[in-house]
Tab-separated table of C-alpha atoms in Angstrom:
chain	number	residue	atom	x	y	z
A	1	MET	CA	0.000	0.000	0.000
A	2	THR	CA	1.511	3.301	-1.042
A	3	LYS	CA	1.445	6.358	1.204
A	4	PRO	CA	-0.402	9.406	-0.095
A	5	THR	CA	1.992	12.064	-1.269
A	6	ARG	CA	1.545	15.740	-0.647
A	7	SER	CA	1.582	18.065	-3.574
A	8	PRO	CA	4.341	20.690	-3.885
A	9	ASP	CA	1.746	23.384	-3.264
A	10	THR	CA	0.704	21.754	0.032
A	11	ARG	CA	4.300	21.484	1.211
A	12	ALA	CA	4.923	25.095	0.264
A	13	ASP	CA	1.843	26.243	2.184
A	14	GLN	CA	2.959	24.371	5.290
A	15	ALA	CA	6.443	25.875	5.017
A	16	ASP	CA	4.942	29.355	4.762
A	17	ILE	CA	2.787	28.755	7.834
A	18	GLN	CA	5.792	27.505	9.778
A	19	ALA	CA	7.807	30.566	8.760
A	20	VAL	CA	5.049	32.911	9.934
A	21	SER	CA	4.866	31.004	13.222
A	22	ARG	CA	8.623	31.352	13.704
A	23	VAL	CA	8.493	35.076	13.015
A	24	SER	CA	5.725	35.472	15.590
A	25	GLN	CA	7.750	33.533	18.155
A	26	ILE	CA	10.825	35.687	17.557
A	27	LEU	CA	8.910	38.955	17.837
A	28	SER	CA	7.188	37.767	21.030
A	29	LEU	CA	10.597	37.493	22.724
A	30	PHE	CA	10.713	41.281	23.068
A	31	GLU	CA	9.358	42.656	26.339
A	32	PRO	CA	10.271	45.401	28.834
A	33	ALA	CA	12.901	43.147	30.425
A	34	THR	CA	14.213	42.016	27.003
A	35	PRO	CA	14.489	45.037	24.679
A	36	GLU	CA	17.236	43.348	22.625
A	37	VAL	CA	18.070	39.765	21.637
A	38	THR	CA	20.954	38.060	19.872
A	39	ALA	CA	20.705	35.275	17.315
A	40	GLY	CA	22.154	32.944	19.933
A	41	GLU	CA	19.410	33.853	22.414
A	42	VAL	CA	16.758	33.344	19.742
A	43	ALA	CA	18.202	29.909	18.993
A	44	GLU	CA	18.323	28.924	22.660
A	45	ARG	CA	14.855	30.144	23.624
A	46	LEU	CA	13.074	28.763	20.538
A	47	GLY	CA	15.022	25.545	20.166
A	48	LEU	CA	16.564	26.452	16.809
A	49	ASN	CA	20.101	26.007	15.579
A	50	ARG	CA	22.136	29.202	15.384
A	51	THR	CA	22.278	29.259	11.597
A	52	THR	CA	18.494	29.107	11.302
A	53	ALA	CA	18.008	31.749	13.995
A	54	TYR	CA	20.512	34.067	12.303
A	55	ARG	CA	18.810	33.565	8.921
A	56	TYR	CA	15.420	34.486	10.372
A	57	CYS	CA	16.794	37.552	12.142
A	58	THR	CA	18.579	38.725	8.996
A	59	SER	CA	15.385	38.337	6.971
A	60	LEU	CA	13.411	40.318	9.575
A	61	VAL	CA	15.992	43.105	9.385
A	62	ALA	CA	15.593	43.208	5.607
A	63	ALA	CA	11.806	43.434	6.059
A	64	GLY	CA	12.098	46.324	8.532
A	65	LEU	CA	10.663	44.340	11.440
A	66	LEU	CA	14.006	44.229	13.264
A	67	GLU	CA	17.098	46.426	13.327
A	68	ARG	CA	20.710	45.700	14.272
A	69	SER	CA	21.798	47.400	17.468
A	70	ASN	CA	25.202	48.967	18.117
A	71	GLU	CA	26.006	45.989	20.337
A	72	GLY	CA	25.358	43.531	17.508
A	73	GLY	CA	21.995	42.242	18.685
A	74	TYR	CA	18.522	42.844	17.313
A	75	VAL	CA	15.875	45.374	18.412
A	76	PRO	CA	12.347	46.121	17.110
A	77	GLY	CA	12.521	47.835	13.734
A	78	GLY	CA	10.779	50.860	12.327
A	79	LEU	CA	8.058	48.910	10.535
A	80	LEU	CA	7.197	46.977	13.695
A	81	LEU	CA	6.959	50.193	15.722
A	82	GLN	CA	4.845	51.783	12.990
A	83	LEU	CA	2.437	48.838	12.978
A	84	GLY	CA	2.242	48.908	16.767
A	85	ALA	CA	1.465	52.609	16.828
A	86	PHE	CA	-1.134	52.109	14.089
A	87	ALA	CA	-2.861	49.329	16.052
A	88	ILE	CA	-2.856	51.321	19.275
A	89	GLY	CA	-4.057	54.454	17.513
A	90	HIS	CA	-7.168	52.698	16.234
A	91	ARG	CA	-8.420	51.609	19.624
A	92	ARG	CA	-11.501	53.498	20.670
A	93	VAL	CA	-10.213	54.536	24.067
A	94	VAL	CA	-7.300	56.364	22.435
A	95	ASN	CA	-9.727	58.428	20.363
A	96	LEU	CA	-11.989	59.296	23.297
A	97	ALA	CA	-9.292	59.941	25.892
A	98	PRO	CA	-7.713	63.263	24.779
A	99	ARG	CA	-10.550	65.493	26.016
A	100	HIS	CA	-10.491	63.792	29.412
A	101	MET	CA	-6.697	63.924	29.565
A	102	GLN	CA	-6.612	67.639	28.814
A	103	ALA	CA	-9.141	68.387	31.554
A	104	LEU	CA	-7.224	66.192	34.000
A	105	SER	CA	-3.934	67.913	33.177
A	106	ARG	CA	-5.470	71.336	33.783
A	107	ALA	CA	-7.106	70.262	37.052
A	108	THR	CA	-3.991	68.661	38.530
A	109	GLN	CA	-1.268	70.776	36.900
A	110	THR	CA	0.525	67.570	35.887
A	111	SER	CA	1.261	65.581	32.761
A	112	VAL	CA	-1.209	62.800	31.937
A	113	VAL	CA	-0.316	59.402	30.464
A	114	LEU	CA	-2.662	56.908	28.808
A	115	SER	CA	-1.299	53.361	28.561
A	116	LEU	CA	-2.610	50.236	26.815
A	117	TRP	CA	-1.542	46.668	27.470
A	118	GLY	CA	1.024	45.287	25.035
A	119	LEU	CA	2.387	41.745	24.897
A	120	THR	CA	3.870	41.724	28.393
A	121	GLY	CA	3.202	45.136	29.886
A	122	PRO	CA	1.712	48.598	29.416
A	123	VAL	CA	2.670	50.677	26.381
A	124	VAL	CA	2.347	54.461	26.508
A	125	SER	CA	-0.085	55.467	23.761
A	126	ARG	CA	-0.851	59.131	24.516
A	127	VAL	CA	0.695	61.858	26.644
A	128	GLU	CA	-0.822	65.216	27.573
A	129	GLU	CA	1.939	67.448	28.906
A	130	ASN	CA	1.292	70.226	31.377
A	131	ALA	CA	2.956	73.319	29.940
A	132	SER	CA	1.865	75.684	32.724
A	133	THR	CA	4.656	74.732	35.135
A	134	ILE	CA	8.399	75.298	35.032
A	135	VAL	CA	9.211	71.596	35.355
A	136	ILE	CA	7.499	69.299	32.840
A	137	VAL	CA	7.536	65.556	33.418
A	138	SER	CA	6.896	63.611	30.240
A	139	VAL	CA	6.931	60.025	28.993
A	140	ARG	CA	7.770	59.009	25.441
A	141	VAL	CA	4.870	57.590	23.441
A	142	GLY	CA	5.634	53.966	22.615
A	143	SER	CA	7.546	53.385	25.851
A	144	HIS	CA	7.120	49.963	27.476
A	145	LEU	CA	6.562	50.441	31.202
A	146	PRO	CA	8.237	48.108	33.724
A	147	LEU	CA	6.139	45.956	36.042
A	148	ASP	CA	6.917	48.119	39.085
A	149	THR	CA	5.113	51.182	37.696
A	150	ALA	CA	1.697	52.303	38.922
A	151	GLN	CA	0.151	51.625	35.507
A	152	SER	CA	1.507	48.063	35.419
A	153	LYS	CA	0.204	47.254	38.879
A	154	VAL	CA	-3.276	48.451	37.909
A	155	PHE	CA	-3.244	46.230	34.817
A	156	LEU	CA	-1.968	43.271	36.841
A	157	ALA	CA	-4.815	43.741	39.308
A	158	TYR	CA	-7.646	43.912	36.762
A	159	HIS	CA	-6.449	42.064	33.650
A	160	ALA	CA	-8.883	39.355	32.534
A	161	ASP	CA	-6.097	36.784	32.048
A	162	GLN	CA	-4.892	36.473	35.624
A	163	LEU	CA	-2.976	33.280	34.824
A	164	SER	CA	-0.756	35.189	32.401
A	165	MET	CA	-0.356	38.022	34.920
A	166	GLU	CA	0.786	35.543	37.560
A	167	ARG	CA	3.319	34.102	35.124
A	168	LEU	CA	4.746	37.587	34.550
A	169	ILE	CA	5.014	38.179	38.282
A	170	GLY	CA	6.512	34.721	38.762
A	171	ASN	CA	9.423	35.611	36.478
A	172	LEU	CA	10.734	38.048	39.091
A	173	SER	CA	13.161	37.208	41.876
A	174	GLY	CA	11.839	36.194	45.299
A	175	THR	CA	11.737	39.546	47.108
A	176	ALA	CA	10.618	41.557	44.083
A	177	ARG	CA	7.957	38.952	43.285
A	178	ASP	CA	6.508	39.013	46.810
A	179	GLU	CA	6.505	42.811	46.948
A	180	LEU	CA	4.764	43.106	43.594
A	181	ARG	CA	2.098	40.581	44.571
A	182	ALA	CA	1.425	42.546	47.763
A	183	ASP	CA	1.203	45.801	45.787
A	184	VAL	CA	-1.248	44.262	43.305
A	185	ASP	CA	-3.432	43.042	46.167
A	186	ARG	CA	-3.482	46.582	47.569
A	187	VAL	CA	-4.516	47.930	44.171
A	188	ARG	CA	-7.486	45.543	44.108
A	189	GLU	CA	-8.519	46.777	47.553
A	190	ALA	CA	-8.063	50.481	46.784
A	191	GLY	CA	-9.009	50.578	43.085
A	192	HIS	CA	-6.009	52.730	42.149
A	193	CYS	CA	-2.239	52.903	42.545
A	194	SER	CA	0.409	55.475	43.392
A	195	ALA	CA	4.052	54.549	42.900
A	196	MET	CA	7.533	55.989	42.452
A	197	SER	CA	9.279	53.618	40.037
A	198	THR	CA	11.595	56.439	38.880
A	199	PRO	CA	13.389	58.284	41.723
A	200	GLY	CA	11.745	61.643	42.366
A	201	ILE	CA	8.799	61.015	40.000
A	202	VAL	CA	5.373	59.976	41.281
A	203	ALA	CA	2.670	58.368	39.138
A	204	VAL	CA	-0.954	58.060	40.232
A	205	ALA	CA	-2.958	55.635	38.069
A	206	ALA	CA	-6.497	54.290	37.783
A	207	PRO	CA	-8.065	51.679	35.468
A	208	VAL	CA	-10.273	52.394	32.454
A	209	PHE	CA	-12.774	49.747	31.338
A	210	ASP	CA	-14.724	49.123	28.153
A	211	GLU	CA	-17.411	46.498	27.662
A	212	TYR	CA	-14.788	43.724	27.640
A	213	GLY	CA	-12.839	44.685	30.759
A	214	ILE	CA	-9.816	46.845	31.488
A	215	CYS	CA	-8.634	48.507	28.275
A	216	ALA	CA	-6.274	51.214	29.541
A	217	THR	CA	-4.856	53.024	32.520
A	218	ILE	CA	-4.850	56.771	32.960
A	219	ALA	CA	-2.200	58.323	35.177
A	220	ILE	CA	-0.811	61.662	36.243
A	221	VAL	CA	2.945	62.029	36.698
A	222	GLY	CA	4.881	64.730	38.520
A	223	PRO	CA	7.792	65.452	40.866
A	224	ASP	CA	7.453	63.993	44.345
A	225	ASN	CA	7.694	67.459	45.898
A	226	THR	CA	4.431	68.485	44.224
A	227	LEU	CA	2.531	65.200	43.814
A	228	SER	CA	1.764	63.024	46.824
A	229	MET	CA	1.244	59.252	46.910
A	230	GLY	CA	-1.301	59.511	49.717
A	231	ASP	CA	-4.811	58.087	49.429
A	232	ASP	CA	-6.442	61.333	50.549
A	233	THR	CA	-4.932	63.727	48.008
A	234	PRO	CA	-7.311	65.757	45.817
A	235	GLU	CA	-5.303	64.840	42.693
A	236	LEU	CA	-6.046	61.152	43.252
A	237	ARG	CA	-9.776	61.808	43.406
A	238	VAL	CA	-9.637	63.676	40.081
A	239	VAL	CA	-7.746	60.798	38.448
A	240	VAL	CA	-10.327	58.278	39.665
A	241	ASP	CA	-13.229	60.482	38.569
A	242	THR	CA	-11.653	60.863	35.120
A	243	ALA	CA	-11.138	57.105	34.772
A	244	ARG	CA	-14.747	56.517	35.793
A	245	GLU	CA	-16.091	59.083	33.306
A	246	LEU	CA	-14.033	57.641	30.450
A	247	THR	CA	-15.186	54.135	31.399
A	248	HIS	CA	-18.834	55.176	31.250
A	249	GLU	CA	-18.286	56.860	27.883
A	250	LEU	CA	-16.816	53.594	26.580
A	251	GLY	CA	-19.843	51.662	27.818
A	252	GLY	CA	-17.817	49.822	30.443
A	253	HIS	CA	-18.351	49.000	34.094
A	254	TYR	CA	-16.035	50.688	36.606
A	255	ARG	CA	-15.115	47.713	38.759
A	256	PRO	CA	-13.562	49.572	41.742
A	257	ASP	CA	-17.038	50.963	42.493
A	258	ASP	CA	-18.178	47.424	43.318
A	259	LEU	CA	-15.720	47.317	46.196
A	260	GLN	CA	-16.910	50.669	47.520
A	261	ARG	CA	-20.518	49.475	47.513
A	262	ALA	CA	-19.535	46.275	49.319
A	263	VAL	CA	-17.792	48.299	52.009
């Protein structure tokens, strides 16, 4: 009995699918803790031989999805960043947020940051700078925020995929992992987060929800001598009110209110 043979077209289709899968796996290696990879690291983490990993990386550079770094590794390329910005820019919350962000910036005399969840952490999608003060604190659009930021902790507390969030937290070392878990628990209890991940700079963040769950965080950032991390500061109340208003405009349910009603 002879075995059925696959046509050349079928084999070519399967090869194409495998190539796309490999490209996706390579691109998914990038995260806040891994902004650059080498061909050797790609080979090790994906189970490829070095020649194959190098060939894929070289092809991605030619396509504009990766770029060579000064250190000889690979970083996200211009086309990848352009596609990411395009995808983020077409989310509804990004289109509705500017009016709320401008009002929040005026009310608190701070810069306002809107972040959306990327592959493994928040990505800054819009920034409303406060130009009325001498010192302006700003964040670059497209920045990937570390897990110890206020925005990250809010996402970790309310993200629908808590199993994935726990895996992210579990990648940290013992002390950092335990501290982050405790902080996330406090965010769930309070419904917001204030943190100083950068020395001298305070961020106060609250979640924004659409009909599917948390879709963004909105935060104010400012120097620690003008912006407090206390739970009774008037700036915090304005941030929460803004997040609630934007949530309602998106047709979402503001989950922290459930806790307040229960109390």
